[in-house]
Each structure stands twice: as C-alpha cells, then as structure tokens.
Short mmCIF file of C-alpha atoms in Angstrom, two decimals:
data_model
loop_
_atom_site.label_atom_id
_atom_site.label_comp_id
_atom_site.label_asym_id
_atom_site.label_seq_id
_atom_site.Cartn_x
_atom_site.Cartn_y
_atom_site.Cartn_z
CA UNK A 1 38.38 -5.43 -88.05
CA UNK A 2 38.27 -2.98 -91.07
CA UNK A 3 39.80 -2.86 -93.75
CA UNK A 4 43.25 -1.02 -94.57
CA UNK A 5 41.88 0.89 -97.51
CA UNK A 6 38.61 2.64 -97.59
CA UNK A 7 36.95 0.78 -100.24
CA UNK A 8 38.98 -2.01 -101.54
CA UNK A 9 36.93 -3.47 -103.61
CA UNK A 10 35.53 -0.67 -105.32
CA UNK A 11 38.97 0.50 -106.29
CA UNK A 12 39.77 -2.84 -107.78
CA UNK A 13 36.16 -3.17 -109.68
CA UNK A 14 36.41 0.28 -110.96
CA UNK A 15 38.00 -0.32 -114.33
CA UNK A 16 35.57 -2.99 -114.95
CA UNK A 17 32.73 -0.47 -115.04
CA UNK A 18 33.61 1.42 -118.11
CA UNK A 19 32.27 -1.72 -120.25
CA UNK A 20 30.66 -4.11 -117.85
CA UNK A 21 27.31 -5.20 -120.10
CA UNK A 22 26.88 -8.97 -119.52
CA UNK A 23 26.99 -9.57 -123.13
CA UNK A 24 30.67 -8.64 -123.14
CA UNK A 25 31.80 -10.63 -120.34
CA UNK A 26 29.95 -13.57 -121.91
CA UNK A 27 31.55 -13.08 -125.78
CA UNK A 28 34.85 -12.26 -122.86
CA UNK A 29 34.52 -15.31 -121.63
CA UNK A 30 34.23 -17.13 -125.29
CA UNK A 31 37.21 -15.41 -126.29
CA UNK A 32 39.43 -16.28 -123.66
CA UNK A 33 38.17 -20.54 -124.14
CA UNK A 34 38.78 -20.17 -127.84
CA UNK A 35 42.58 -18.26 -127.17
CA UNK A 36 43.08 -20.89 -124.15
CA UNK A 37 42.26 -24.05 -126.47
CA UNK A 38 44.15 -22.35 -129.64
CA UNK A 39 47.24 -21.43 -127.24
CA UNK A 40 47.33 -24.70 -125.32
CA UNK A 41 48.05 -26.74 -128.27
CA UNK A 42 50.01 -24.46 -130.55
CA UNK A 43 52.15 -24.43 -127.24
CA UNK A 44 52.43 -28.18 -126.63
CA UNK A 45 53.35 -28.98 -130.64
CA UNK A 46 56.02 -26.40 -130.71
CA UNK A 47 57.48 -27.35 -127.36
CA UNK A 48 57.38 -31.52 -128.13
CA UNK A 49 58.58 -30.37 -131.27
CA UNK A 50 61.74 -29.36 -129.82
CA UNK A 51 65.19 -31.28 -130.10
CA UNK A 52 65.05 -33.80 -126.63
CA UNK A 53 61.78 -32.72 -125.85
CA UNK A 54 59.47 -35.11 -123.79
CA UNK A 55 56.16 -36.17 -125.66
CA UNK A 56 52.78 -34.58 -125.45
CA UNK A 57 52.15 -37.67 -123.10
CA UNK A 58 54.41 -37.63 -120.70
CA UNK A 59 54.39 -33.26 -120.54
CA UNK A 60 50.72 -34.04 -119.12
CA UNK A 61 51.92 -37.08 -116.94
CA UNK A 62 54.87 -34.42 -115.71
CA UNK A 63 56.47 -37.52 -114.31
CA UNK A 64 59.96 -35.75 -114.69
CA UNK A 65 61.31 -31.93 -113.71
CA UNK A 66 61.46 -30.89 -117.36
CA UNK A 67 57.74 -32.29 -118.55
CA UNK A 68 56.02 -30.83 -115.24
CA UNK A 69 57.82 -27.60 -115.95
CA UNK A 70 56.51 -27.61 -119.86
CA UNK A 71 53.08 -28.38 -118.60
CA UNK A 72 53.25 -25.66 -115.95
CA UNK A 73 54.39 -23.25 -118.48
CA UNK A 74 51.53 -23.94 -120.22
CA UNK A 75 49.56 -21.95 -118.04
CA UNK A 76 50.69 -18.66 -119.93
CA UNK A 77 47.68 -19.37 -122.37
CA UNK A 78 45.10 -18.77 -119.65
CA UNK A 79 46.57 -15.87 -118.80
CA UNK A 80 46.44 -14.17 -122.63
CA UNK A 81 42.36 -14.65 -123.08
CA UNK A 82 41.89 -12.00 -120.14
CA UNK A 83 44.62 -9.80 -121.42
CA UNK A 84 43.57 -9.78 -124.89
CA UNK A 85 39.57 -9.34 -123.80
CA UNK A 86 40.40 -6.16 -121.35
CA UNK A 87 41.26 -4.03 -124.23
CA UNK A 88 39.62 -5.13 -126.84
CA UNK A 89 35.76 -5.90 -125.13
CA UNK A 90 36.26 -3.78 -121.52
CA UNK A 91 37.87 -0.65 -122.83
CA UNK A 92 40.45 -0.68 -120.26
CA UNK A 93 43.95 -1.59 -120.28
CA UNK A 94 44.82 -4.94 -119.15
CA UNK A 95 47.40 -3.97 -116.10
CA UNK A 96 43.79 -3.12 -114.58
CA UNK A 97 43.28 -7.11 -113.64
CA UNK A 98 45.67 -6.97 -111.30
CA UNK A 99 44.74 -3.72 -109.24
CA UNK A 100 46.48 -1.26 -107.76
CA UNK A 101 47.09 -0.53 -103.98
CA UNK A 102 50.95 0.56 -103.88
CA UNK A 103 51.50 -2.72 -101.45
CA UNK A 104 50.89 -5.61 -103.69
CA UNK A 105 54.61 -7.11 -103.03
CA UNK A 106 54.28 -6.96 -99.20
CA UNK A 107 50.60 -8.38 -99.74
CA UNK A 108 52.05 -11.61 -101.89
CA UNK A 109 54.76 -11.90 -99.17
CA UNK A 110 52.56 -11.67 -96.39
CA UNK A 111 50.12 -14.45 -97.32
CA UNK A 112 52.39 -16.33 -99.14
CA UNK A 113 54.49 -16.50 -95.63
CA UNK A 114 51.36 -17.56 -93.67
CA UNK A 115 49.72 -19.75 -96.14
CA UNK A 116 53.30 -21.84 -96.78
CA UNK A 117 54.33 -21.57 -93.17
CA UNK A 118 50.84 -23.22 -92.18
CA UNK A 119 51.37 -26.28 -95.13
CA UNK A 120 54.92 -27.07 -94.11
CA UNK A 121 54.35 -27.23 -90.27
CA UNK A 122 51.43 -29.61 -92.30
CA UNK A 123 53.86 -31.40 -94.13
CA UNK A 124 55.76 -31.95 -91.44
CA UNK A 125 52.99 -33.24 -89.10
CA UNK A 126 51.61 -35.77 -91.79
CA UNK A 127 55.32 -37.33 -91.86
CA UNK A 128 54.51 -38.39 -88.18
CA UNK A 129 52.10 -40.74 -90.31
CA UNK A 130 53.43 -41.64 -93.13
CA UNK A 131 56.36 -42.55 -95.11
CA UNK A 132 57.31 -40.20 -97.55
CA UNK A 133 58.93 -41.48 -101.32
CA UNK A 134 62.01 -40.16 -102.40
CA UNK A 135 61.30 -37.92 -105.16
CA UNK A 136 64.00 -35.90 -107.23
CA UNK A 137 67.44 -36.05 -105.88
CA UNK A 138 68.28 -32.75 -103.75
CA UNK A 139 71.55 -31.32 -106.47
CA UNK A 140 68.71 -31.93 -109.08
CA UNK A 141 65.46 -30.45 -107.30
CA UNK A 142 67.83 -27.45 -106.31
CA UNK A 143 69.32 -26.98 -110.10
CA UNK A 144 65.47 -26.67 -110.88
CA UNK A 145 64.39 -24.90 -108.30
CA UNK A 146 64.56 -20.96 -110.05
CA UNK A 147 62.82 -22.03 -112.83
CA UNK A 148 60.09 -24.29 -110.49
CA UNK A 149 59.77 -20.87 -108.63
CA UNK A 150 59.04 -18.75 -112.03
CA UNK A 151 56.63 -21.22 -113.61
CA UNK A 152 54.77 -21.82 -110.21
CA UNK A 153 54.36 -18.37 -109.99
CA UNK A 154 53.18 -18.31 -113.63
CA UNK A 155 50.59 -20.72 -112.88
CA UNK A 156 49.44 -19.34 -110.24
CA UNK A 157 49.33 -15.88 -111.64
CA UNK A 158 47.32 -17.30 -114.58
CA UNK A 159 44.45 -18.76 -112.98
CA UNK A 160 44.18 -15.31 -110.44
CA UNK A 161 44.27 -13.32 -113.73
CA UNK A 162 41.43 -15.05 -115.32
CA UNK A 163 39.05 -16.62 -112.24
CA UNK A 164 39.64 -13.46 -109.75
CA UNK A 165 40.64 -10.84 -112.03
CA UNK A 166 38.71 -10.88 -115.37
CA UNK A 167 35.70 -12.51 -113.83
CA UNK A 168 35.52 -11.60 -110.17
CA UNK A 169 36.35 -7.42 -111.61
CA UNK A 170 33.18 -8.09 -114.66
CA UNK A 171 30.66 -9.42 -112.62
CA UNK A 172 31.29 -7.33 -109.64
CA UNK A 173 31.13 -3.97 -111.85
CA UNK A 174 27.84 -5.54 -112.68
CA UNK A 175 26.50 -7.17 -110.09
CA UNK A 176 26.97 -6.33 -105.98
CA UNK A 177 26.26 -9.41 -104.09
CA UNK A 178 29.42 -11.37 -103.54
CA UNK A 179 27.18 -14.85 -104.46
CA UNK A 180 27.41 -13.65 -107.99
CA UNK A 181 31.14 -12.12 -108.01
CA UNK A 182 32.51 -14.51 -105.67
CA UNK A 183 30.71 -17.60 -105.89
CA UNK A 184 30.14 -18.30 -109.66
CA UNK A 185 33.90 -17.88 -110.52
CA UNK A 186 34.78 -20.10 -107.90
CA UNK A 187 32.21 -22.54 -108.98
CA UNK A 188 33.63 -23.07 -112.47
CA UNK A 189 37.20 -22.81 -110.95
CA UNK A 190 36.20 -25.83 -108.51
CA UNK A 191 34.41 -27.52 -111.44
CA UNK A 192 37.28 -27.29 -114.16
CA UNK A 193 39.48 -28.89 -111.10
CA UNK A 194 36.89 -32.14 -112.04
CA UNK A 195 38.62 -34.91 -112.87
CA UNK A 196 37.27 -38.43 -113.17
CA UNK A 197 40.19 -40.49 -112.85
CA UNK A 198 40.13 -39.44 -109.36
CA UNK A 199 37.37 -41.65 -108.74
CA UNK A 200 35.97 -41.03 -105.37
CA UNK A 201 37.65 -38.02 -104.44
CA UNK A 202 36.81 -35.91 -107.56
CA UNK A 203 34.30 -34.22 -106.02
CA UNK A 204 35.67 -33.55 -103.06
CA UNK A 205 38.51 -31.88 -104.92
CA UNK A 206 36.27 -29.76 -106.97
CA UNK A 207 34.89 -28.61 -103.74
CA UNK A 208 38.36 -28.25 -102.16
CA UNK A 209 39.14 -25.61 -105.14
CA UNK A 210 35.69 -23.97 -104.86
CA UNK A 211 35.94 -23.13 -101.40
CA UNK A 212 40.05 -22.11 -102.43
CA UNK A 213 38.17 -20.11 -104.90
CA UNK A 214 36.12 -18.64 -102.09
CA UNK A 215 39.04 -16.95 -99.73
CA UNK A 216 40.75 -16.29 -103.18
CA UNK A 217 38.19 -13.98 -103.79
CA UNK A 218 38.01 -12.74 -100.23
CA UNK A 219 41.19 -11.85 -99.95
CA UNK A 220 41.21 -10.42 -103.76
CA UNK A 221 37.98 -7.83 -102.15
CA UNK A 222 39.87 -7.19 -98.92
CA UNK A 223 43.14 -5.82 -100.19
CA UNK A 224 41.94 -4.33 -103.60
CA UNK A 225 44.58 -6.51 -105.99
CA UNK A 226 45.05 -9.91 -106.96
CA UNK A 227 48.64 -10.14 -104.71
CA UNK A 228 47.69 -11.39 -101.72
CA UNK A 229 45.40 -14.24 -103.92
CA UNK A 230 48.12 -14.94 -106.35
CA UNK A 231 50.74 -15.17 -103.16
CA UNK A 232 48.71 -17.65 -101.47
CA UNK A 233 47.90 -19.92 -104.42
CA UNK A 234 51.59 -19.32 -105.03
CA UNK A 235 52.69 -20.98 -101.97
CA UNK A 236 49.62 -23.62 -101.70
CA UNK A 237 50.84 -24.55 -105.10
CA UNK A 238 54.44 -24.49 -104.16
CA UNK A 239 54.19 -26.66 -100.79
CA UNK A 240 52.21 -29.20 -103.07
CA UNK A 241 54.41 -29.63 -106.25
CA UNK A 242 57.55 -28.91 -105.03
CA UNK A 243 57.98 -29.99 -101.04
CA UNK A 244 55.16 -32.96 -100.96
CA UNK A 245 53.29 -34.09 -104.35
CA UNK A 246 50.53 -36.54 -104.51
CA UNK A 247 51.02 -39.20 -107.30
CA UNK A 248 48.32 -38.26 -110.12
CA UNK A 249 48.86 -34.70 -109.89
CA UNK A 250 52.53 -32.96 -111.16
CA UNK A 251 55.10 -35.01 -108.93
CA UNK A 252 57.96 -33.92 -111.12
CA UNK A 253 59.77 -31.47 -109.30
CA UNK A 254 58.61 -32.85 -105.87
CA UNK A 255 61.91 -33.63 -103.16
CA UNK A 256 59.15 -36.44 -102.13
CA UNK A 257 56.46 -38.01 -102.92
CA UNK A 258 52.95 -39.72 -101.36
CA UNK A 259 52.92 -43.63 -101.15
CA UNK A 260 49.20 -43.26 -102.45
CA UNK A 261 47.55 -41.73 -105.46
CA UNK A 262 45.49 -38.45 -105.67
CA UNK A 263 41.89 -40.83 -105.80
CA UNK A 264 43.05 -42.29 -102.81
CA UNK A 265 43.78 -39.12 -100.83
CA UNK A 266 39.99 -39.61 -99.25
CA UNK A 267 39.72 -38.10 -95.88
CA UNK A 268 43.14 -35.97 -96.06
CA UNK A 269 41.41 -33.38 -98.53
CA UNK A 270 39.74 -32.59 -95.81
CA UNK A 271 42.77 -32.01 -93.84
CA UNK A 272 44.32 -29.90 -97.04
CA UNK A 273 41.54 -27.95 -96.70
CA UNK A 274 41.58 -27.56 -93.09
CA UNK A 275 44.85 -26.12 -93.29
CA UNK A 276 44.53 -24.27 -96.22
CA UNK A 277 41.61 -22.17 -94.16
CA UNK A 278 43.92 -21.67 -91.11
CA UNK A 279 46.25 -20.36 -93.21
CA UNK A 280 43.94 -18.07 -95.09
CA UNK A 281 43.15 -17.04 -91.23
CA UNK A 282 46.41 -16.07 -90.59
CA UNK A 283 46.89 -14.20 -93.83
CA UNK A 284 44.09 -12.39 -93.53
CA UNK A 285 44.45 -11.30 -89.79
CA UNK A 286 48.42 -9.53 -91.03
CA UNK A 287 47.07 -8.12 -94.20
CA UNK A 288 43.92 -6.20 -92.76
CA UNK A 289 46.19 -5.21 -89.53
#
C-alpha cells in the first residue's frame, strides 16, 4: 500500500527546516512549559473567579458538566507554547503545525468515523459485562453536548499541536529515523499521562498513551497533517468522556459511568488498547486508499 501523496511527510516537515537547530527546539520546548504553567493558572483563577463558578478543586475533579468543561478548556494553554515558539524560534508561521494536504476535513472524518465506530461497537460489547452507572441525565448531556463537542475537539487539537506538530515537525526536520521523531514525543506524551493515584495501572496507562502516541504519529507521517491524528484522538477522547467515562478520569459530561475506578481498570487497558489499534487499522486502510 502507498501512500496517497508522494512524500507526506516531507511536505509536512518542510517548514520545520528553515530553523531546525536542536538548541531551538530545546529553548522551544522551555518556552512552551513556562507559557503552559503561566497559562494554566492565570486560566483557572480567572475562571473560579467567576460569579457561580466551581472551585479550582472540583474544575480538576470535573465531577459535574460545567467543571469538566472548564478543565477541558484548559487545554487552550498547551496549544499557545507551540504557536508562540513557531514564529518567534522556527521562523515560520504557526498555521505550518498543522500541514497542508487540501483533504484535512475528509482525513478527521475518516478516522474519526473508524476510530469511534470501533469504541462504540466496544462500548457496547463491554455492557454484555457490566453494569453501566447512570451518569448525566439525557435533556442535560444533550443541552451540553455542542459545547462537549468544541472543547473535546480543543483538547484534542492541543495535545496534536504540541506532541505531533511542534515536536514530531522539529525533530523530524532534524533527525530521519522515526525512533527519534516518533518515539521520543510519544514517550513524554505517555509519561505526562503518569499518574500515581492510579496505583497499579499507572504504568500501563502511560504505555497505553505511548503506543496512542505511536499511530498518532503514524498517521500524522502518512497523510502529511495533523487531521487524521487530531480526528482520531477526537473521537477516542469523545467515546471516553462523553458515551462511557471511567471514575478518576473527567466523568462529567459522561451519559454513564464505570462501577470501578480508573486504578482498577487492570486488564481492560489492554482491551482499550486493543481496540484503539483496530481502529487505527481501519483508519489507516480508508485514508491511504
């Protein structure tokens, strides 16, 4: 199977190579933590500052549809390091992270159909199991459901920006073999996914997101833009937080939820990822076609 352009990832790398010295992408990569950090919380006191707005400590507990919307809204701060670094360290304007191939809609669609068709028929199969909680009521989850869509996308868009945009695009311009360009962003993706309250399964969740990471940046090098990434994490993201959330993640705008928490998911991140690859199979086999 080729692919559907002649050199897709060349034509999304090429921007990077007008300023891709490692010493840039590492004061890059400085400036977008210190804008991230800086953004984060000048974002979370001016929106708990608000009139009715929930605390800091229940936005990161995202318990209800409003605080998991402020804390997924948060996001936006990842995405301004890379956008202010482009310019200002790459010479190159910061539309360039996204690439351009003239199909990127029809590329989100596409694996955004196949990854979310794959994680519903999921869904659907692990309710053969297991008995689903009632999350928020159906008027509610529906009255949120626009603005679930825009922030999810957000997110989404946020992380591809930074993790298969800025530094997949850097290293890449630098460096050709895909265990540099690929791997190490995926590797710190996977490892700021660690979380120690999730006891036993924290590692298996960081390498859940690195090998998410992985076909990320497959699919980022196979089409030659961040769509067909950014649709898949989009719908990954969507079947998880908004169909079926685990307790300890961002339940709030879940119809249902999981009678167990996120450190006791054990064996069925195994499944997720399972799925998640069959999916990624399926997306890949309609984009390159």
């Amino acid at each position: 199977m080729t692919p559907r352009y002649p050199d897709p990832l060349e034509s999304f790398v090429h921007p990077a190579r007008a300023a891709p010295e490692p010493w840039r992408l590492a004061l890059g990569c400085l400036l977008c933590t210190v804008i991230y950090v800086i953004g984060l919380n000048l974002y979370l006191v001016l929106v708990t500052g608000l009139p009715g707005a929930p605390s800091i400590l229940a936005v990161t507990r995202a318990q209800t549809p409003g605080a998991a919307l402020w804390l997924l809204g948060s996001f936006a701060a990842m995405a301004l390091g890379p956008w202010v670094a482009a310019p200002l360290l790459h010479a190159r304007p910061p539309v360039t992270l996204f690439g351009h191939t003239g199909r990127e809609v029809r590329d989100f669609a596409t694996a955004a159909a196949a990854v979310g068709g794959v994680q519903v028929l999921s869904v659907l199969v692990w309710s053969l199991f297991n008995d689903a909680v009632p999350g928020v009521g159906f008027g509610l989850w529906l009255t949120f459901l626009p603005l679930s869509v825009a922030v999810l996308a957000l997110q989404a868009g946020a992380e591809e920006i930074l993790f298969r945009g800025y530094l997949l695009q850097q290293l890449a311009a630098r460096f050709r073999s895909p265990l540099v360009w690929a791997v190490l962003p995926s590797l710190l993706f996977g490892l700021l996914h660690y979380d120690p309250a999730m006891g036993d399964s924290a590692w298996q969740i960081v390498l859940a997101t690195l090998i998410f990471g992985l076909i990320a940046a497959d699919l980022t090098a196979a089409t030659g833009s961040l769509a067909a990434a950014w649709g898949m994490h989009f719908a990954n993201n969507a079947t998880a937080l908004l169909l079926l959330a685990t307790e300890g993640t961002v339940p709030g705008l879940a119809l249902y939820r999981t009678p167990y928490v996120a450190s006791e998911a054990g064996g069925l991140i195994v499944w997720d990822v399972v799925v998640l690859l069959i999916g990624w199979g399926l997306a890949r086999r309609a984009l390159l076609r």
